[in-house]
XYZ file of C-alpha atoms in Angstrom:
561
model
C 29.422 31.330 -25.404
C 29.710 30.003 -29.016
C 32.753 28.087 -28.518
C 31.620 26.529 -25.165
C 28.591 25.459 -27.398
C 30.335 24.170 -30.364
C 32.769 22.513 -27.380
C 29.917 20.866 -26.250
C 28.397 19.596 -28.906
C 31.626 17.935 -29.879
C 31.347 15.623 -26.732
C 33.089 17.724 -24.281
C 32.110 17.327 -20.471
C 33.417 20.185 -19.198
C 31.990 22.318 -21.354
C 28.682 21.302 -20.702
C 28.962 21.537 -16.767
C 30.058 25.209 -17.749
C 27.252 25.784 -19.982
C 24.622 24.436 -17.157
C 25.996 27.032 -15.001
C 25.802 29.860 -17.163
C 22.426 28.769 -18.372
C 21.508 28.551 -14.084
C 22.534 32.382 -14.135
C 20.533 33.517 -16.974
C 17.273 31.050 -17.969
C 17.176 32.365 -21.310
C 19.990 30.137 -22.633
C 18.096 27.035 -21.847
C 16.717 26.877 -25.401
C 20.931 26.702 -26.291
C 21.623 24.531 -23.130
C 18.288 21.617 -24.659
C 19.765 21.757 -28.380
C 22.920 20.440 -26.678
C 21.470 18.134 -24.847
C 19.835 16.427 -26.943
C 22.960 16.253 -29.353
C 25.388 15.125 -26.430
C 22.741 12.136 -26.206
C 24.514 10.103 -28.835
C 27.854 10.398 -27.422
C 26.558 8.176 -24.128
C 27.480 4.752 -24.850
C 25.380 2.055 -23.678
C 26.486 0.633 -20.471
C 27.069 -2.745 -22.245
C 29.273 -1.364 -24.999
C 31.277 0.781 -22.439
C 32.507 -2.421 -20.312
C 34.384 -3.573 -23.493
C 36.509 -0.656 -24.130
C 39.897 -0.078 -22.754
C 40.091 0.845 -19.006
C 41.616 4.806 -20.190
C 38.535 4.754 -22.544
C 36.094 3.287 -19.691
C 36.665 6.132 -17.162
C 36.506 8.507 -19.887
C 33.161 7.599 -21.180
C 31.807 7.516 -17.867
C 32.815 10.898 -16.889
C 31.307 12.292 -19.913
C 27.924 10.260 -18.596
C 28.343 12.157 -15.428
C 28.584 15.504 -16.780
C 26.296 15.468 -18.852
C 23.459 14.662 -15.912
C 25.687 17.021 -13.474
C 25.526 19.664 -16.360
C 22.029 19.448 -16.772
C 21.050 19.269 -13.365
C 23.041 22.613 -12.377
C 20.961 24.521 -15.172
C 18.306 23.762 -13.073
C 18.578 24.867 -9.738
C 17.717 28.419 -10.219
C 14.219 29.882 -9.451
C 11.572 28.675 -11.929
C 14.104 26.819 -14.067
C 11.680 23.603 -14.296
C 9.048 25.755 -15.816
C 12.006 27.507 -18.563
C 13.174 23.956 -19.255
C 9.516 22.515 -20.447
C 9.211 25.641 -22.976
C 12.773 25.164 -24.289
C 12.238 21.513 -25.192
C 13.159 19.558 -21.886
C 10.029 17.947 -21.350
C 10.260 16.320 -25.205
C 13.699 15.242 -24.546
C 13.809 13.858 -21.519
C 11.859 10.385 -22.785
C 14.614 9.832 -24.250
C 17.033 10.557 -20.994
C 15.166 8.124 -18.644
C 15.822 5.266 -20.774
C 19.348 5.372 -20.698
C 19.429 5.876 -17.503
C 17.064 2.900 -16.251
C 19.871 0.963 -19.248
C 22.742 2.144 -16.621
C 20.783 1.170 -13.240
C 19.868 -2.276 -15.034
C 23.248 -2.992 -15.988
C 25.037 -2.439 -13.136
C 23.069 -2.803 -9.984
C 20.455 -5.777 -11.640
C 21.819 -7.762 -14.621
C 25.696 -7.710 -14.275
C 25.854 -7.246 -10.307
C 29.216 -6.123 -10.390
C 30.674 -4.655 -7.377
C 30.086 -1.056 -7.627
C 33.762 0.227 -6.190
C 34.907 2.026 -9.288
C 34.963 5.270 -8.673
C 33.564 6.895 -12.452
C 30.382 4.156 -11.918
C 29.365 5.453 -8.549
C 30.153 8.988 -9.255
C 27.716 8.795 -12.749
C 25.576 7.303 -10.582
C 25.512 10.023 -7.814
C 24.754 12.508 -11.053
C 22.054 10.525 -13.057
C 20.415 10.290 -9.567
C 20.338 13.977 -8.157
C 19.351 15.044 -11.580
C 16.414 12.520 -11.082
C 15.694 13.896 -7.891
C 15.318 17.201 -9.355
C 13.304 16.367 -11.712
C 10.978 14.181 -10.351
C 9.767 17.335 -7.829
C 7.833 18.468 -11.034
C 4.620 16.395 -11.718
C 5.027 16.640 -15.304
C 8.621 15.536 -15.294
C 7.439 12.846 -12.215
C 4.708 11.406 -14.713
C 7.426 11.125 -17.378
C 8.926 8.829 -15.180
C 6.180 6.444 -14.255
C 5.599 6.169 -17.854
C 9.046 4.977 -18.647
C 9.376 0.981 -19.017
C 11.688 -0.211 -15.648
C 12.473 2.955 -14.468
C 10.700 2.561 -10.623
C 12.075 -1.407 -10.491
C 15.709 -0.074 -10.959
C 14.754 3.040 -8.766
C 13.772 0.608 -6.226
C 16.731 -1.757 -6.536
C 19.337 1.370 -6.070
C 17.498 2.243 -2.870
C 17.946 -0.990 -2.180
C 21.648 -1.281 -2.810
C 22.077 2.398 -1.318
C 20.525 1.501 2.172
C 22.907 -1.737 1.738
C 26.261 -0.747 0.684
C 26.023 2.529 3.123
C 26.069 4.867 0.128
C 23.728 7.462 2.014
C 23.875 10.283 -0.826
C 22.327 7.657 -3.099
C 19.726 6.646 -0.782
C 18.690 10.259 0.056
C 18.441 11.246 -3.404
C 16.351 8.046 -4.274
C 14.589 7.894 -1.451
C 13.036 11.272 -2.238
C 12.510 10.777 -6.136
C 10.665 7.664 -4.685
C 8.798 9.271 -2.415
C 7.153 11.575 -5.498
C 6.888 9.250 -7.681
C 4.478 6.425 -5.715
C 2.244 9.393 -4.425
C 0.170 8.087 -7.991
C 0.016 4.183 -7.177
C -0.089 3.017 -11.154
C 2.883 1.212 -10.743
C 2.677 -1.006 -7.905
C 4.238 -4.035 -9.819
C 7.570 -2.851 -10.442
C 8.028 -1.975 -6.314
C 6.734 -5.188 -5.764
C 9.089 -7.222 -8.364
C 12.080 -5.610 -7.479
C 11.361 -6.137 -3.586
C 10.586 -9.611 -4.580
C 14.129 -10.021 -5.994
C 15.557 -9.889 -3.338
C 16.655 -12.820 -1.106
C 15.817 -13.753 2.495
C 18.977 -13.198 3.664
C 19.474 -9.823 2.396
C 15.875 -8.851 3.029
C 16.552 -9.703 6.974
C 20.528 -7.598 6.679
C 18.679 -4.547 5.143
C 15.532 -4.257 7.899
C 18.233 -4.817 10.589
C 20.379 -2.084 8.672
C 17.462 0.126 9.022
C 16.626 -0.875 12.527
C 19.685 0.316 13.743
C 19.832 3.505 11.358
C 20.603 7.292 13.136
C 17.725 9.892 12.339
C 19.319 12.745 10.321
C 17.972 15.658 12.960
C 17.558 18.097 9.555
C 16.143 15.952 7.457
C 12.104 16.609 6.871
C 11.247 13.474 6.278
C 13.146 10.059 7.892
C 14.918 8.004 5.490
C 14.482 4.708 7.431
C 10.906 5.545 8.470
C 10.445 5.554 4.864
C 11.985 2.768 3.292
C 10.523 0.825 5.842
C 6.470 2.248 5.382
C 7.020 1.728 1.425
C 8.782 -1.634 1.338
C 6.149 -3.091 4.051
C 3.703 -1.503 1.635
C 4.428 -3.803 -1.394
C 5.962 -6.811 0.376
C 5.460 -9.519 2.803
C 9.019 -10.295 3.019
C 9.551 -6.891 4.177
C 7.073 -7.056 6.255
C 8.018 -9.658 8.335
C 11.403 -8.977 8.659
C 10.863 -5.388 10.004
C 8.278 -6.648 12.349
C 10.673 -9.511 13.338
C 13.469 -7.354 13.913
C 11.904 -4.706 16.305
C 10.941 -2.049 13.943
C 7.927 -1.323 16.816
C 10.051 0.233 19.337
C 12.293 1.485 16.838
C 9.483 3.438 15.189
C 7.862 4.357 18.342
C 10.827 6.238 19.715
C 11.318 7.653 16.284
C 7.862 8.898 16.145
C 8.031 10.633 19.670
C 11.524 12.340 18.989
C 9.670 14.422 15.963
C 5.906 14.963 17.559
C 8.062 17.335 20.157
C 9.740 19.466 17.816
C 7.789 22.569 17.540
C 7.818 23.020 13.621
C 5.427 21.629 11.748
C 5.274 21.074 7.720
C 3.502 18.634 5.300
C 6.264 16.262 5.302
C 6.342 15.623 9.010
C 2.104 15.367 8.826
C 2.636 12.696 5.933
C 5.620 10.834 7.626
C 3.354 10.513 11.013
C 0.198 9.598 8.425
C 2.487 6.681 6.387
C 4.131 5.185 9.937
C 0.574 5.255 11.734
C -0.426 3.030 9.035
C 2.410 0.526 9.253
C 2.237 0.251 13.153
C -1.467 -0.569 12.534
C -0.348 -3.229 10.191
C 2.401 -4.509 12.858
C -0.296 -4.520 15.941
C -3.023 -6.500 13.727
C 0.026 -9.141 14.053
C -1.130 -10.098 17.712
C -0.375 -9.132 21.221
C 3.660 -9.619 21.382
C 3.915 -6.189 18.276
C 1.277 -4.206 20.973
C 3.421 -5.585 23.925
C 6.112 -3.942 22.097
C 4.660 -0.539 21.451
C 3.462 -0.111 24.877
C 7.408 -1.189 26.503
C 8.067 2.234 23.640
C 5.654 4.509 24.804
C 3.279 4.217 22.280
C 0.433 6.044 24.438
C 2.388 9.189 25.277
C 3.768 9.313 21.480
C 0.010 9.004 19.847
C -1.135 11.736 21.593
C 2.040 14.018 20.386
C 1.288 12.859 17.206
C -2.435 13.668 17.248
C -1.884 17.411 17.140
C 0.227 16.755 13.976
C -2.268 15.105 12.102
C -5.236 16.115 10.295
C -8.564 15.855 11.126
C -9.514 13.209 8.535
C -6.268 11.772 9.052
C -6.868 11.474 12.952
C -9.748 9.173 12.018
C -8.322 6.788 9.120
C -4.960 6.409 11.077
C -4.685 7.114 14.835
C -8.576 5.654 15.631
C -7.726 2.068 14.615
C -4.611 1.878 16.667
C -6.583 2.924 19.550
C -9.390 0.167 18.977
C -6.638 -2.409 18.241
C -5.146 -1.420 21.754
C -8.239 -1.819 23.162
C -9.677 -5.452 21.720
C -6.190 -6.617 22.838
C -6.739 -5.239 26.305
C -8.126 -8.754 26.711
C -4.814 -10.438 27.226
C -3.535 -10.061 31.163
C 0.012 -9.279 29.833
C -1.538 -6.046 27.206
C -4.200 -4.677 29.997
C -1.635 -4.092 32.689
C 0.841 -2.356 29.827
C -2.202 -0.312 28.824
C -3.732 0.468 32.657
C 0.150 2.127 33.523
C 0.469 4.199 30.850
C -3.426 5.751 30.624
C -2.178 6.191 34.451
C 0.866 7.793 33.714
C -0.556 10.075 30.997
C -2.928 12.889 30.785
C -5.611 12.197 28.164
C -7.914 15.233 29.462
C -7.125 16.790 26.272
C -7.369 13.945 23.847
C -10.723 12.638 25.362
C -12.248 16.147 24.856
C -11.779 16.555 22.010
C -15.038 16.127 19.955
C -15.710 13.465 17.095
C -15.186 9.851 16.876
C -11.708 10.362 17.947
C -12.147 11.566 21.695
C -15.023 8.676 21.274
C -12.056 6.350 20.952
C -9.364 7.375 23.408
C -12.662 7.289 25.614
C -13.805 4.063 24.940
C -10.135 2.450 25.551
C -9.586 4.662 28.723
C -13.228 3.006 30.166
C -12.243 -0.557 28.609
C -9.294 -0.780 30.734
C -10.271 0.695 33.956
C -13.443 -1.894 33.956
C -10.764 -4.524 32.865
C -8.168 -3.839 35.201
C -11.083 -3.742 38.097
C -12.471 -7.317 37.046
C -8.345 -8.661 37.647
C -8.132 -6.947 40.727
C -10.978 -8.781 41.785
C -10.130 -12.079 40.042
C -6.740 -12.046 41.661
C -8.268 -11.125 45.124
C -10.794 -14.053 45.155
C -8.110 -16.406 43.717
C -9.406 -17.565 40.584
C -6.023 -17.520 38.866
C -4.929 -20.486 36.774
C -3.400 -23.425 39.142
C -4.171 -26.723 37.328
C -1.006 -28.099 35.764
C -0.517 -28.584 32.190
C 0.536 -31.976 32.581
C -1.983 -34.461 32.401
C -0.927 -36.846 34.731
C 0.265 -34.479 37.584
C 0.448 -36.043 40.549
C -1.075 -32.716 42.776
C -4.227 -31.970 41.627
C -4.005 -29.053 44.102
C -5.493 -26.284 42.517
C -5.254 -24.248 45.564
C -5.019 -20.165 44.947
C -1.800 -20.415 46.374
C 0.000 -22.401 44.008
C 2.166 -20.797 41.625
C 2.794 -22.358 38.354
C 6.022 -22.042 35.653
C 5.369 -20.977 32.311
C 6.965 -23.192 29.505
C 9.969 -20.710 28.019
C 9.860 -22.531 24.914
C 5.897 -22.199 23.420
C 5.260 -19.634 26.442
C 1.677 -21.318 25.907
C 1.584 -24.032 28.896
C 2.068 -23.915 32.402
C 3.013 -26.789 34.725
C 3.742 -27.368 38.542
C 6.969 -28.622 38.806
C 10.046 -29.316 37.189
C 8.997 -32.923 37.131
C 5.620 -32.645 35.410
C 7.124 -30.445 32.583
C 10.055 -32.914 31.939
C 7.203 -35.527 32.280
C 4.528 -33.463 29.764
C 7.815 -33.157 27.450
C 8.770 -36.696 26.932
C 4.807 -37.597 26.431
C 4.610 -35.070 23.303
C 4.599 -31.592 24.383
C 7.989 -31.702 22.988
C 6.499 -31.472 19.054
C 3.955 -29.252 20.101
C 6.642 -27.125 22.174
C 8.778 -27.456 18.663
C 5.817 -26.299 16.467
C 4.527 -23.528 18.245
C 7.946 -22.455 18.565
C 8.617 -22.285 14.917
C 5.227 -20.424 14.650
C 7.049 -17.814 16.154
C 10.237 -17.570 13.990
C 7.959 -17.457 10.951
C 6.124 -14.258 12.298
C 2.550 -16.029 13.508
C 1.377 -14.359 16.159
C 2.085 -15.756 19.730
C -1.196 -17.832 20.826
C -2.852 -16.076 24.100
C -1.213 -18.548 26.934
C -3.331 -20.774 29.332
C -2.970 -18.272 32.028
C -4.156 -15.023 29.807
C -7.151 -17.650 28.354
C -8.020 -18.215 32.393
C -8.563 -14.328 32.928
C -10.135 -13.781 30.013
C -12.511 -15.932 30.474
C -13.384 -13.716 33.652
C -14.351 -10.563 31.654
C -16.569 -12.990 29.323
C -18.335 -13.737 33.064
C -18.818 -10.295 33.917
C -20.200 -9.206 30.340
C -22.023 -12.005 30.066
C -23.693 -11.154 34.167
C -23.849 -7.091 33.367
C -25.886 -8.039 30.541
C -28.404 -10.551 31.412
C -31.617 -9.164 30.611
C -30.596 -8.298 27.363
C -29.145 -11.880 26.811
C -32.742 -13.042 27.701
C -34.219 -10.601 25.244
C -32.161 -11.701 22.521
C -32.886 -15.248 22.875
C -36.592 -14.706 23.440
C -36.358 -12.262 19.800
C -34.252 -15.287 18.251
C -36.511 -18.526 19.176
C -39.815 -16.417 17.787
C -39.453 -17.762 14.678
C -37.469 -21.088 14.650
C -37.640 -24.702 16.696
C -38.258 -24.249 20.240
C -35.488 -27.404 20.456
C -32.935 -24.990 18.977
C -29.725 -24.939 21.035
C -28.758 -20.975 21.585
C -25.090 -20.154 21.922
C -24.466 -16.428 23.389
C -21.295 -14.765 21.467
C -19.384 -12.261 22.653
C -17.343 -11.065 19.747
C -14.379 -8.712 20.951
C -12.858 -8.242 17.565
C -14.598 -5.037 17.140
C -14.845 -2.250 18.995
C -16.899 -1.883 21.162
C -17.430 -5.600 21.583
C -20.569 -6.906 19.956
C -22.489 -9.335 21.957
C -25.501 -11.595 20.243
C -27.242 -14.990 19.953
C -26.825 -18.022 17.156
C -28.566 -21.077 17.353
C -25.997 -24.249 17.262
C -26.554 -24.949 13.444
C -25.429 -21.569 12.537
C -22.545 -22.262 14.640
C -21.607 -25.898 13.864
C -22.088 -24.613 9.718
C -19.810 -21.440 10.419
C -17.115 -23.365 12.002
C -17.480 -26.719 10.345
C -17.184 -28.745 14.035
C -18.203 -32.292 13.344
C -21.493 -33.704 14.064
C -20.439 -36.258 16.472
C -18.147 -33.729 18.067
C -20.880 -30.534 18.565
C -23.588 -33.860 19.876
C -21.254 -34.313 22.227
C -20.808 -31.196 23.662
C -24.247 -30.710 23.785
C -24.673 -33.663 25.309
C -22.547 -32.572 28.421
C -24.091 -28.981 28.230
C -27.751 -30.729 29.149
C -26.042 -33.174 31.271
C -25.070 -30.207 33.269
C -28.001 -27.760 33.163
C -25.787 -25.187 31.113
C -25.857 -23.001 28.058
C -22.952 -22.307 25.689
C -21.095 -19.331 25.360
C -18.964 -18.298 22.304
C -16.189 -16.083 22.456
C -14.230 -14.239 19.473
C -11.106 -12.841 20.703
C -8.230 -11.018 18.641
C -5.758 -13.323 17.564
C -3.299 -11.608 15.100
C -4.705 -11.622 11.559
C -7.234 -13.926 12.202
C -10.134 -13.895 15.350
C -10.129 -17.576 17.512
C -13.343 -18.582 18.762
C -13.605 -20.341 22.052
C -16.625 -22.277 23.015
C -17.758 -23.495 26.516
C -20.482 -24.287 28.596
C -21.586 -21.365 30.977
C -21.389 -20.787 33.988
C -17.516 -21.255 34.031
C -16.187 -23.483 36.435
C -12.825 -21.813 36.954
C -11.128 -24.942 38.673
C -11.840 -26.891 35.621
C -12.589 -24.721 33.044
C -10.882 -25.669 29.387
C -8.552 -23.587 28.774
């Protein structure tokens, strides 16, 4: 064992692989195995320096590179052999080890972006990594590593590159190093500037990459679940390429393969936690990312998942997504998605169970069966949308029985004929068409089409009618103590859930939306001309709510839409 040391300590390799195996049979050598280690530190050339020497010389140095974290990592994988490391010395030592490896990852994956095809590169970077890995399952050794300068930016930028250049080993093994080390957010920048590094074009090719990604069937935790929740985490880019490429589905049906295997550990729990979260994030983008979902199956999968989760995590994670289901179960197109599947599925379970989260899957079960009642009877008494787009139409028909075409382009207007949209497009719906339509490509949500407006506009009716008397009530409480010339708006806010329903008087509104004098006067003017009161609605609209205002009752033949 003396020789192999004294071998060792003059720069040999091999010898220190061999010592890191004998010192993985028997822990007491580590305090022999650390002396070395730190010794064999000054025979690691800088990355820099190393590109200079002859190619013979090159490989050589790197092996030695590779050994020594291969060496090192071997004396480790015995029982316990963390904890024997830290009293022989590890723990001072390896401040100095994460440098020069975050020197290695910065010089060839960030500042020199050579290819990485030489073999000796990626195989010292396969062993500086799984020794990483190792290490980082320690908190003490995992702390080490958040305090070193660069080292999660060039952790970030090899998972990067991994997921990229198909090097899966490399990805695994950062992926879960990663994982430990952000589950203490003090280091947020360094995700964020290396994701921010990274150009459009690449950002789109690595989503897609993941997108289209196998599930490893023994892996505990899902590589591309992962990369996706933690990139979306510290970057918009990220986020909007994931959402644009079809991560919904893709997670959905990811989600649902797990929830039906029978084991259950921490790491599936946390994965279900950590993807909850992101599809919350992707639904808040509008009704097209909860189309989505629902086309995936996202009602049967939640309630898998809901036995996975914890209790506290049932309420930060799942009851969201079930109130952002059910504010969008406003839009024609999202209540019909939603009716079929609470249909199809058996929620007896799920609604039972006691707490705000039966209160929820309760709430959107009720929601939709009143909703899909009120378009049963709006399409029965047909009060669907009929009036043409086109300003000019020629058939002002607005017969029941008149079926309009939706415009493929915006998929916001809706016109009779052939003629009137080819008419409508020459007289400027063209721009609009254009706009609207690059809306899209950037990620904005979709705008809730003249025809979804129309029946929406029927569940404001029957709210507003089920809840009369307490309309009356609130208006009577409101004008107690203000101008009995105050104009009273009724709002029906269906951001929230349930939907919140309550009285402003028009300067409140005209101040909260900044409408223009002359504008609000002459609304007003046509409300009194008419003998009607306003009515305010707040429906979901991606990130941000849109408020419609009208004068009530609705006149469905000519109401704005």
């Amino acid at each position: 064992m003396d020789a192999l040391r004294e071998s060792a300590l003059s720069g040999s390799g091999d010898a220190l692989v061999r010592l890191g195996e004998i010192t993985r049979d028997d822990p007491t050598v580590f305090p022999h195995l650390i002396q070395v280690i730190r010794v064999f530190l000054n025979y690691l050339r800088l990355p820099a320096s190393t590109d200079t020497s002859p190619p013979e010389e090159f490989y050589t140095l790197l092996r030695r590179a590779a050994c020594y974290f291969h060496g090192l990592n071997i004396a480790l994988q015995s029982p316990q052999a963390l904890e024997h490391s830290k009293s022989a010395g590890l723990m001072i030592t390896c401040p100095q080890i994460y440098p020069w490896a975050v020197k290695f990852l910065q010089h060839y994956f960030i500042d020199s972006n050579l290819p990485i095809s030489p073999l000796a590169v990626s195989a010292t970077t396969v062993r500086i990594v799984e020794l990483l890995g190792t290490l980082s399952a320690d908190l003490d050794y995992c702390e080490k590593m958040r305090e070193t300068k660069g080292f999660v930016f060039s952790m970030t930028t090899l998972w990067i590159y991994g997921i990229r250049a198909g090097q899966a080993l490399v990805e695994d093994v950062v992926r879960i190093t990663m994982t430990h080390i952000l589950q203490k957010r003090t280091i947020d920048h360094e995700v964020t500037d290396a994701l921010s590094r990274v150009p459009n074009d690449v950002v789109v090719e690595i989503c897609t990459r993941v997108v289209a990604s196998e599930q490893d069937p023994n892996s505990g935790y899902d590589a591309g679940i992962m990369f996706l929740v933690i990139s979306t985490m510290y970057s918009r880019s990220f986020t909007r390429a994931f959402i644009s490429c079809h991560s919904v589905p893709w997670i959905c049906r990811r989600l649902a393969g797990i929830a039906v295997k029978e084991e259950e550990n921490a790491s599936y729990a946390r994965l279900f936690q950590v993807s909850l979260v992101y599809l919350q994030r992707a639904f808040k983008e509008g009704a097209g990312r909860i189309i989505e979902g629902l086309d995936a199956d996202v009602i049967p999968m939640l309630l898998e998942v809901q036995s996975k989760l914890e209790a506290e995590d049932r309420e930060a994670t799942l009851i969201p997504l079930l109130h952002l289901i059910t504010s969008y179960t406003l839009y024609r197109n999202v209540l019909t998605k939603v009716w079929k599947a609470i249909y199809m599925a058996d929620l007896g379970p799920a609604i039972s169970e006691a707490g705000p989260i039966g209160d929820a899957w309760t709430i959107l079960k009720e929601t939709t069966e009143t909703r899909w009642e009120i378009l049963k009877d709006y399409m029965a008494a047909g009060r669907e949308l009929t009036r043409c787009s086109y300003p000019a139409c020629p058939h002002p028909d607005v017969g029941s029985k008149r079926t309009l075409r939706r415009c493929e382009g915006c998929r916001f207007e809706y016109y009779c004929s052939k003629e009137c949209q080819k008419q409508d497009w020459h007289d400027g719906h063209n721009e609009v068409c254009r706009m609207l339509q690059n809306c899209l490509r950037d990620g904005l949500p979709m705008l809730m089409s003249k025809r979804e407006r129309h029946f929406a506009y029927a569940i404001i009716d029957k709210d507003i009618q089920d809840n009369t008397q307490l309309i009356e009530e609130l208006k009577a409480e409101k004008l107690r103590d203000m101008d009995s010339l105050a104009v009273l708006l009724t709002v029906t806010d269906y951001t929230p859930v349930p939907r919140k329903l309550y009285i402003r008087i028009d300067e409140e509104f005209r101040r909260s939306e900044n409408l223009p004098t002359e504008k609000w006067d002459a609304a007003l003017k046509l409300g009194k001309e008419a003998g009607k009161d306003f009515v305010l609605a707040i429906i979901p609209q991606g990130t941000k709510a849109q408020a419609l205002l009208d004068m009530y009752p609705f006149d469905f033949d000519t109401i704005s839409v």
